[in-house]
Short mmCIF file of C-alpha atoms in Angstrom, two decimals:
data_model
loop_
_atom_site.label_atom_id
_atom_site.label_comp_id
_atom_site.label_asym_id
_atom_site.label_seq_id
_atom_site.Cartn_x
_atom_site.Cartn_y
_atom_site.Cartn_z
CA MET P 103 17.25 -1.90 26.28
CA PRO P 104 18.49 -3.78 23.26
CA THR P 105 21.80 -5.20 23.08
CA ARG P 106 24.33 -4.15 20.49
CA ARG P 107 24.36 -7.83 19.14
CA HIS P 108 19.90 -7.23 19.13
CA ILE P 109 20.33 -3.70 16.91
CA LEU P 110 22.33 -5.12 14.29
CA GLU P 111 20.04 -8.14 13.31
CA VAL P 112 17.19 -5.76 12.98
CA LEU P 113 18.93 -3.50 11.33
CA SER P 114 20.12 -6.33 8.85
CA ALA P 115 16.72 -8.07 8.54
CA ALA P 116 14.81 -4.87 7.95
CA PRO P 117 14.69 -4.98 4.26
CA ILE P 118 14.03 -8.80 4.37
CA LEU P 119 11.09 -8.02 7.00
CA ALA P 120 9.91 -5.18 5.00
CA THR P 121 9.23 -7.20 1.74
CA ALA P 122 7.57 -10.16 3.45
CA GLY P 123 4.92 -7.77 4.42
CA CYS P 124 5.80 -6.52 7.95
CA VAL P 125 5.35 -3.31 7.01
CA SER P 126 2.26 -1.13 7.35
CA PRO P 127 1.80 1.20 4.84
CA ALA P 128 3.21 4.57 4.90
CA PRO P 129 0.83 7.98 5.44
CA GLY P 130 0.19 9.95 3.14
CA PRO P 131 1.89 10.08 -0.68
CA ASP P 132 3.54 6.45 -1.75
CA PRO P 133 7.35 7.20 -1.55
CA PHE P 134 8.37 4.40 -3.61
CA ALA P 135 5.43 4.86 -6.41
CA ALA P 136 8.05 6.46 -8.97
CA TRP P 137 9.44 2.66 -9.18
CA ARG P 138 6.07 1.43 -10.50
CA ASN P 139 5.75 1.90 -14.19
CA PRO P 140 7.74 5.35 -14.48
CA GLY P 141 5.94 7.52 -17.13
CA GLN P 142 3.03 5.60 -17.24
CA GLY P 143 -0.06 7.64 -18.83
CA GLU P 144 2.07 10.64 -19.25
CA THR P 145 1.33 12.35 -22.57
CA ASP P 146 4.26 14.76 -22.67
CA PRO P 147 7.10 12.65 -23.67
CA ARG P 148 9.34 15.06 -21.57
CA ARG P 149 7.74 13.97 -18.78
CA PHE P 150 8.15 10.10 -19.66
CA VAL P 151 12.02 10.78 -19.89
CA LEU P 152 11.85 12.93 -16.56
CA ALA P 153 9.94 9.87 -14.64
CA HIS P 154 12.71 7.63 -15.63
CA GLY P 155 15.30 10.46 -14.61
CA LEU P 156 14.42 10.84 -11.64
CA LEU P 157 15.37 7.13 -11.00
CA ALA P 158 19.24 7.83 -11.10
CA PRO P 159 21.38 7.00 -8.31
CA ASN P 160 22.49 10.10 -6.65
CA PRO P 161 24.87 11.22 -3.70
CA HIS P 162 22.68 10.66 -0.23
CA ASN P 163 19.71 10.64 -2.08
CA ARG P 164 19.18 13.95 -2.40
CA GLN P 165 17.79 14.35 -5.74
CA SER P 166 19.35 17.44 -6.23
CA TRP P 167 17.35 18.17 -9.72
CA LEU P 168 15.26 21.30 -11.26
CA ILE P 169 13.43 21.28 -14.45
CA ARG P 170 11.88 24.12 -16.32
CA LEU P 171 10.07 23.03 -19.42
CA GLU P 172 10.25 25.21 -22.49
CA GLY P 173 8.03 25.62 -25.91
CA PRO P 174 6.62 22.25 -27.12
CA ASP P 175 9.89 20.20 -26.35
CA ALA P 176 12.93 21.12 -24.87
CA MET P 177 13.38 21.69 -20.99
CA SER P 178 16.64 23.00 -18.96
CA LEU P 179 17.67 21.07 -16.08
CA TYR P 180 19.54 22.90 -13.11
CA ILE P 181 21.10 21.89 -9.64
CA ASP P 182 18.56 22.37 -6.81
CA ARG P 183 21.32 24.18 -4.46
CA ALA P 184 18.43 23.72 -1.45
CA ARG P 185 19.91 20.40 -1.74
CA LEU P 186 23.82 20.25 -1.65
CA LEU P 187 26.23 18.38 0.54
CA PRO P 188 28.27 21.26 1.53
CA GLU P 189 30.42 18.99 4.32
CA THR P 190 30.93 16.01 2.37
CA ASP P 191 30.64 17.67 -0.75
CA PRO P 192 32.42 20.86 -0.49
CA PHE P 193 32.84 21.50 -3.97
CA GLY P 194 30.03 19.63 -5.36
CA ARG P 195 31.69 17.58 -7.31
CA GLN P 196 29.17 14.45 -6.50
CA ILE P 197 26.34 16.47 -7.06
CA VAL P 198 26.87 17.04 -10.35
CA LEU P 199 27.80 13.29 -10.90
CA GLY P 200 24.29 12.45 -9.57
CA CYS P 201 23.22 15.39 -12.08
CA GLY P 202 25.03 13.22 -15.08
CA ALA P 203 23.52 10.19 -13.90
CA PHE P 204 20.19 12.15 -13.99
CA LEU P 205 20.67 13.02 -17.62
CA GLU P 206 21.66 9.42 -18.61
CA MET P 207 18.48 7.43 -17.68
CA LEU P 208 16.89 10.80 -19.22
CA ALA P 209 18.17 9.26 -22.53
CA LEU P 210 18.10 6.13 -22.02
CA SER P 211 14.38 6.44 -22.07
CA ALA P 212 13.49 8.55 -24.99
CA PRO P 213 13.65 5.60 -27.34
CA ARG P 214 11.24 3.78 -25.79
CA ILE P 215 8.78 6.47 -27.14
CA GLY P 216 10.26 6.84 -30.47
CA GLN P 217 12.36 9.93 -29.81
CA VAL P 218 15.67 10.72 -29.29
CA ALA P 219 17.27 13.43 -26.90
CA ASP P 220 19.56 16.34 -27.69
CA ILE P 221 21.27 17.51 -24.92
CA GLN P 222 23.97 20.43 -25.00
CA ALA P 223 26.31 20.17 -21.60
CA TRP P 224 26.44 23.46 -19.65
CA PRO P 225 24.53 25.41 -22.61
CA GLU P 226 25.48 28.53 -20.48
CA GLY P 227 28.67 27.62 -19.42
CA ALA P 228 30.09 25.46 -16.31
CA PRO P 229 30.81 26.84 -12.95
CA GLU P 230 34.71 26.91 -12.35
CA GLY P 231 33.84 27.53 -8.54
CA ALA P 232 31.00 27.01 -6.61
CA LEU P 233 27.64 25.44 -8.16
CA ASP P 234 25.38 28.29 -9.52
CA ASP P 235 22.00 28.98 -11.23
CA ARG P 236 23.23 28.14 -14.51
CA PRO P 237 21.74 25.10 -16.21
CA PHE P 238 24.00 22.07 -16.25
CA ALA P 239 21.79 20.34 -19.54
CA ARG P 240 19.42 21.57 -22.22
CA VAL P 241 17.53 18.71 -23.55
CA THR P 242 15.26 18.98 -26.86
CA LEU P 243 13.34 15.48 -27.79
CA ARG P 244 12.79 14.82 -31.17
CA PRO P 245 10.92 11.76 -32.95
CA VAL P 246 12.79 9.35 -34.68
CA PRO P 247 11.42 6.63 -36.90
CA GLY P 248 12.21 3.43 -36.13
CA VAL P 249 14.06 4.13 -32.88
CA ALA P 250 14.14 1.75 -29.92
CA PRO P 251 15.45 1.53 -26.55
CA GLY P 252 18.37 -0.53 -25.77
CA PRO P 253 18.91 -3.28 -23.27
CA LEU P 254 20.06 -0.84 -20.50
CA PHE P 255 16.49 0.54 -20.82
CA GLU P 256 14.82 -2.34 -19.12
CA GLN P 257 17.14 -1.86 -16.21
CA ILE P 258 16.29 1.83 -14.70
CA ALA P 259 13.39 0.65 -13.08
CA LYS P 260 14.93 -2.78 -11.58
CA ARG P 261 18.23 -0.62 -10.49
CA ARG P 262 18.99 -0.36 -6.88
CA THR P 263 22.16 0.52 -5.06
CA GLU P 264 22.59 -2.69 -3.08
CA LYS P 265 24.46 -1.79 0.48
CA THR P 266 24.57 -5.41 1.45
CA PRO P 267 27.31 -7.93 1.97
CA PHE P 268 27.99 -9.14 -1.78
CA VAL P 269 28.68 -12.79 -2.25
CA PRO P 270 32.05 -14.16 -2.24
CA THR P 271 31.55 -15.31 -6.00
CA PRO P 272 33.60 -12.89 -8.35
CA PRO P 273 32.74 -11.25 -11.53
CA SER P 274 32.96 -13.30 -14.22
CA ASP P 275 35.80 -11.61 -17.15
CA ALA P 276 32.44 -11.48 -19.69
CA ALA P 277 30.05 -9.61 -17.01
CA ALA P 278 33.11 -7.27 -16.07
CA ALA P 279 33.67 -6.72 -20.04
CA ALA P 280 30.50 -5.99 -20.27
CA VAL P 281 30.18 -3.11 -17.79
CA LEU P 282 33.51 -1.53 -18.78
CA LYS P 283 32.10 -1.17 -22.10
CA ALA P 284 29.31 0.38 -20.98
CA ALA P 285 31.06 3.10 -19.23
CA GLN P 286 32.94 4.00 -21.90
CA ALA P 287 33.30 7.32 -23.07
CA PRO P 288 35.80 10.26 -24.38
CA GLY P 289 37.98 11.66 -21.52
CA LEU P 290 36.85 9.10 -19.06
CA ILE P 291 38.83 5.75 -18.35
CA ALA P 292 37.11 2.74 -16.56
CA GLY P 293 38.41 0.05 -14.60
CA GLU P 294 37.81 -2.65 -12.52
CA THR P 295 39.78 -5.13 -9.95
CA ARG P 296 39.13 -8.91 -8.56
CA GLU P 297 42.79 -9.28 -7.78
CA ALA P 298 43.71 -9.91 -4.39
CA GLY P 299 45.69 -7.38 -3.55
CA LEU P 300 44.44 -4.45 -5.04
CA ARG P 301 41.42 -5.47 -3.68
CA ARG P 302 42.55 -5.58 -0.42
CA SER P 303 43.86 -2.32 -0.40
CA LEU P 304 40.91 -0.94 -1.33
CA ILE P 305 39.03 -2.63 1.56
CA ASP P 306 40.94 -1.04 4.03
CA ALA P 307 41.25 2.51 2.28
CA CYS P 308 37.37 2.05 2.01
CA TRP P 309 37.45 1.20 5.39
CA GLU P 310 39.18 4.09 6.89
CA GLY P 311 36.80 6.53 5.07
CA TRP P 312 34.00 5.43 6.74
CA ARG P 313 36.07 6.22 9.89
CA ILE P 314 37.30 10.16 9.03
CA GLU P 315 33.75 10.60 7.90
CA THR P 316 32.09 8.94 10.42
CA GLY P 317 34.56 10.21 13.25
CA THR P 318 34.67 14.21 12.16
CA LYS P 319 31.73 15.57 13.56
CA ARG P 320 30.38 17.83 11.11
CA THR P 321 30.43 15.19 8.36
CA HIS P 322 28.70 12.60 10.09
CA MET P 323 26.10 14.98 11.20
CA GLU P 324 25.12 16.04 7.48
CA SER P 325 24.54 12.06 7.26
CA VAL P 326 22.76 11.71 10.31
CA ASN P 327 20.28 14.86 9.74
CA LEU P 328 19.62 13.03 6.27
CA ILE P 329 18.45 9.64 7.54
CA ARG P 330 14.82 9.31 7.68
CA ILE P 331 13.82 6.70 10.44
CA GLY P 332 10.68 4.87 10.15
CA LYS P 333 8.27 4.60 7.26
CA ALA P 334 6.21 7.85 8.44
CA GLU P 335 9.65 10.04 8.15
CA VAL P 336 9.99 8.76 4.91
CA ALA P 337 7.10 9.35 3.51
CA ARG P 338 7.09 12.91 4.65
CA ASN P 339 10.48 13.48 3.44
CA PRO P 340 11.23 11.02 0.33
CA ASP P 341 14.62 11.71 0.03
CA GLY P 342 17.65 11.05 2.21
CA ILE P 343 19.11 8.20 3.64
CA ASP P 344 15.78 5.34 4.24
CA LEU P 345 16.00 3.56 7.32
CA SER P 346 12.63 2.01 7.73
CA GLY P 347 10.91 -1.22 7.79
CA GLY P 348 10.24 -4.50 10.13
CA MET P 349 11.39 -3.83 13.51
CA ILE P 350 12.99 -0.39 12.66
CA ASP P 351 9.62 1.03 12.53
CA VAL P 352 8.72 -0.25 15.80
CA MET P 353 12.29 0.69 17.69
CA ALA P 354 11.55 4.37 16.13
CA ARG P 355 8.19 4.38 17.65
CA ALA P 356 9.69 3.50 20.99
CA GLY P 357 12.41 5.86 20.79
CA LEU P 358 15.25 3.25 20.67
CA LEU P 359 16.33 4.62 17.46
CA THR P 360 16.75 7.74 17.25
CA ARG P 361 19.09 10.62 15.56
CA LYS P 362 20.55 11.37 18.98
CA ALA P 363 21.71 7.94 19.09
CA LEU P 364 22.97 7.45 15.43
CA ALA P 365 25.12 10.74 16.15
CA ASP P 366 26.38 9.64 19.26
CA PRO P 367 29.58 7.34 18.02
CA ASN P 368 29.48 5.76 21.87
CA SER P 369 25.80 4.41 21.44
CA THR P 370 24.74 1.35 20.75
CA ALA P 371 23.18 1.91 17.64
CA SER P 372 26.22 3.53 16.02
CA LYS P 373 28.36 0.49 17.04
CA SER P 374 25.85 -1.59 15.69
CA SER P 375 25.93 0.06 12.62
CA MET P 376 29.92 0.16 12.06
CA ASP P 377 29.65 -3.74 12.74
CA MET P 378 27.37 -3.87 9.88
CA PHE P 379 29.68 -1.39 7.38
CA ARG P 380 32.75 -3.33 8.11
CA LYS P 381 30.95 -6.58 7.47
CA THR P 382 29.37 -4.41 4.52
CA ILE P 383 32.93 -3.57 2.73
CA GLU P 384 34.95 -6.95 3.80
CA ALA P 385 32.29 -8.81 1.50
CA THR P 386 33.57 -6.80 -1.79
CA PRO P 387 34.41 -9.13 -4.42
CA ALA P 388 35.41 -6.72 -6.90
CA PHE P 389 35.80 -2.53 -7.67
CA PHE P 390 34.96 -0.98 -10.35
CA TRP P 391 35.92 2.45 -10.77
CA ILE P 392 35.70 5.93 -13.25
CA ARG P 393 38.62 8.19 -13.50
CA SER P 394 38.61 10.92 -15.83
CA GLU P 395 41.50 12.85 -18.03
CA THR P 396 40.53 16.27 -16.51
CA ALA P 397 39.10 17.56 -13.63
CA ASP P 398 36.22 19.99 -14.40
CA ARG P 399 32.81 20.26 -14.62
CA SER P 400 32.10 18.48 -18.02
CA ALA P 401 34.43 15.65 -16.56
CA GLN P 402 32.32 14.96 -13.58
CA LEU P 403 29.07 15.36 -15.84
CA ALA P 404 30.41 12.75 -18.57
CA ALA P 405 31.53 10.42 -15.54
CA GLY P 406 28.01 10.54 -13.72
CA ARG P 407 26.74 9.78 -17.29
CA ALA P 408 28.93 6.93 -17.41
CA TYR P 409 28.24 5.50 -14.08
CA ALA P 410 24.45 4.97 -14.62
CA ARG P 411 25.42 2.94 -17.86
CA ALA P 412 27.90 0.89 -15.51
CA GLN P 413 25.34 0.58 -13.17
CA LEU P 414 22.37 -0.63 -15.57
CA ALA P 415 25.14 -2.79 -17.48
CA ALA P 416 25.75 -5.10 -14.17
CA GLY P 417 21.99 -5.37 -13.72
CA THR P 418 21.76 -6.96 -17.24
CA GLN P 419 24.59 -9.23 -15.77
CA GLY P 420 22.76 -9.87 -12.70
CA LEU P 421 25.02 -7.97 -11.01
CA ALA P 422 24.89 -5.04 -8.37
CA MET P 423 26.95 -1.90 -7.51
CA HIS P 424 27.16 0.24 -4.47
CA PRO P 425 29.32 3.37 -4.37
CA TRP P 426 31.55 3.84 -1.42
CA SER P 427 32.26 7.45 -2.25
CA MET P 428 34.09 8.24 1.20
CA THR P 429 37.63 8.28 -0.04
CA LEU P 430 36.77 10.32 -3.08
CA GLN P 431 35.52 13.19 -0.74
CA GLU P 432 37.22 16.72 -0.51
CA PHE P 433 36.96 17.83 2.84
CA PRO P 434 40.42 18.43 4.80
CA GLU P 435 40.50 15.68 7.22
CA MET P 436 40.12 12.80 3.86
CA ALA P 437 42.95 14.68 2.14
CA GLY P 438 45.68 12.06 2.77
CA LEU P 439 43.58 9.16 2.44
CA TYR P 440 41.95 10.51 -0.84
CA ALA P 441 45.53 11.19 -2.20
CA LYS P 442 46.35 7.85 -1.45
CA VAL P 443 43.19 6.12 -3.02
CA GLN P 444 44.15 8.40 -6.20
CA SER P 445 47.72 7.01 -6.72
CA LEU P 446 46.42 3.32 -6.16
CA LEU P 447 44.20 3.83 -9.13
CA GLY P 448 46.63 5.68 -11.39
CA ALA P 449 44.92 8.89 -11.06
CA SER P 450 45.52 12.05 -9.79
CA PRO P 451 43.52 15.36 -8.34
CA GLU P 452 44.14 16.62 -12.15
CA ALA P 453 42.58 13.81 -13.84
CA PRO P 454 41.13 12.35 -10.79
CA VAL P 455 38.95 9.31 -9.86
CA GLN P 456 35.26 10.27 -10.21
CA MET P 457 33.79 7.37 -8.89
CA LEU P 458 34.24 4.17 -6.67
CA ALA P 459 32.10 1.16 -6.44
CA ARG P 460 31.83 -2.01 -4.63
CA PHE P 461 31.21 -4.69 -7.57
CA GLY P 462 29.49 -7.75 -7.31
CA ALA P 463 26.42 -9.89 -6.88
CA ALA P 464 23.80 -9.11 -4.17
CA PRO P 465 22.34 -12.45 -1.95
CA SER P 466 18.56 -10.83 -3.07
CA PRO P 467 17.35 -7.75 -4.54
CA SER P 468 16.85 -4.47 -2.04
CA GLU P 469 13.71 -2.63 -1.98
CA PRO P 470 14.47 0.76 -3.92
CA SER P 471 15.29 3.95 -2.25
CA PRO P 472 12.21 6.90 -1.78
CA ARG P 473 11.78 9.59 -4.67
CA ARG P 474 10.25 12.46 -4.73
CA ARG P 475 7.48 13.50 -7.06
CA LEU P 476 8.22 14.68 -10.58
CA ASP P 477 5.80 17.41 -9.87
CA ASP P 478 8.24 18.44 -7.29
CA LEU P 479 10.90 18.97 -9.58
CA ILE P 480 9.12 21.00 -12.35
CA ARG P 481 9.42 24.98 -11.85
CA VAL P 482 7.35 27.20 -14.26
#
């Protein structure tokens, strides 16, 4: 039986082992193919921009997007309601943020092929309650002579959500200012802190949020059921939480690392995971957040777009972001901590913090998260 320390070392080393070539190719379609030259060979401009859109950050990597191509140059974008997170995201707020990020990546990539994306958000109205089948956006591409992509475009395929401990050096004033500028939008207020007192309060709150989510069985199991253990499972299901590479695949094949073990809070695997996440949150030199002036669906969509720009802008500065969304989740057990974090950041449920992320430099780039094929997102 592997020790807790051994499993922790394996979990920490897995990305390094995978990068070093210690993992054989996964059977079937490559779940990471979308990151290599996205849109290459596409003759329909819509497919080119969509190939970049699907690289957007999104909660639990659910990739909750559906597309309907319309006419020669338009498309409607929908939420895939089979890919919601009813326990940790009961009102679908985080899912809408992910849709906003998808929309922003799409818009940023259009100038690369001489196009501009005209976007109409919630063209049939936004749901006030549960998410429904109305589109979250209608997009029309039109050619514009001389249009060129900005610096954020080059970061799209390089973008990673770095889940490792960051180096101690905080972002510079100039880097923080560049990220805040990228996140600017009407109705939104972006903030960051490198100050020791607020940073300590947020680290403690983030850790408590992790403990509440993992200590609540139904919310914990929602995440556990979305873990893809080993490269074969990732290839079969290129979404969710990728746990593969190096010795992890060996342990998965040997039955030493299973969903059952990860579901048991007293297992060696779970305790090792706790150690790893505690180390990660403690190594946070700065935090970044976005709060909105309203709490409606349009604000959520706009905040998702702003976060996508902020994360790409961080990449231009050699920095990374890692959302720590637990403290902003709206299930009942999190209510007290939710209110505390809103207050810490000068917000309220009526004008809430929509995104909270660790902000700093990763020791080395990680591997990307798996992605579904574009054809799997398009509906006739």
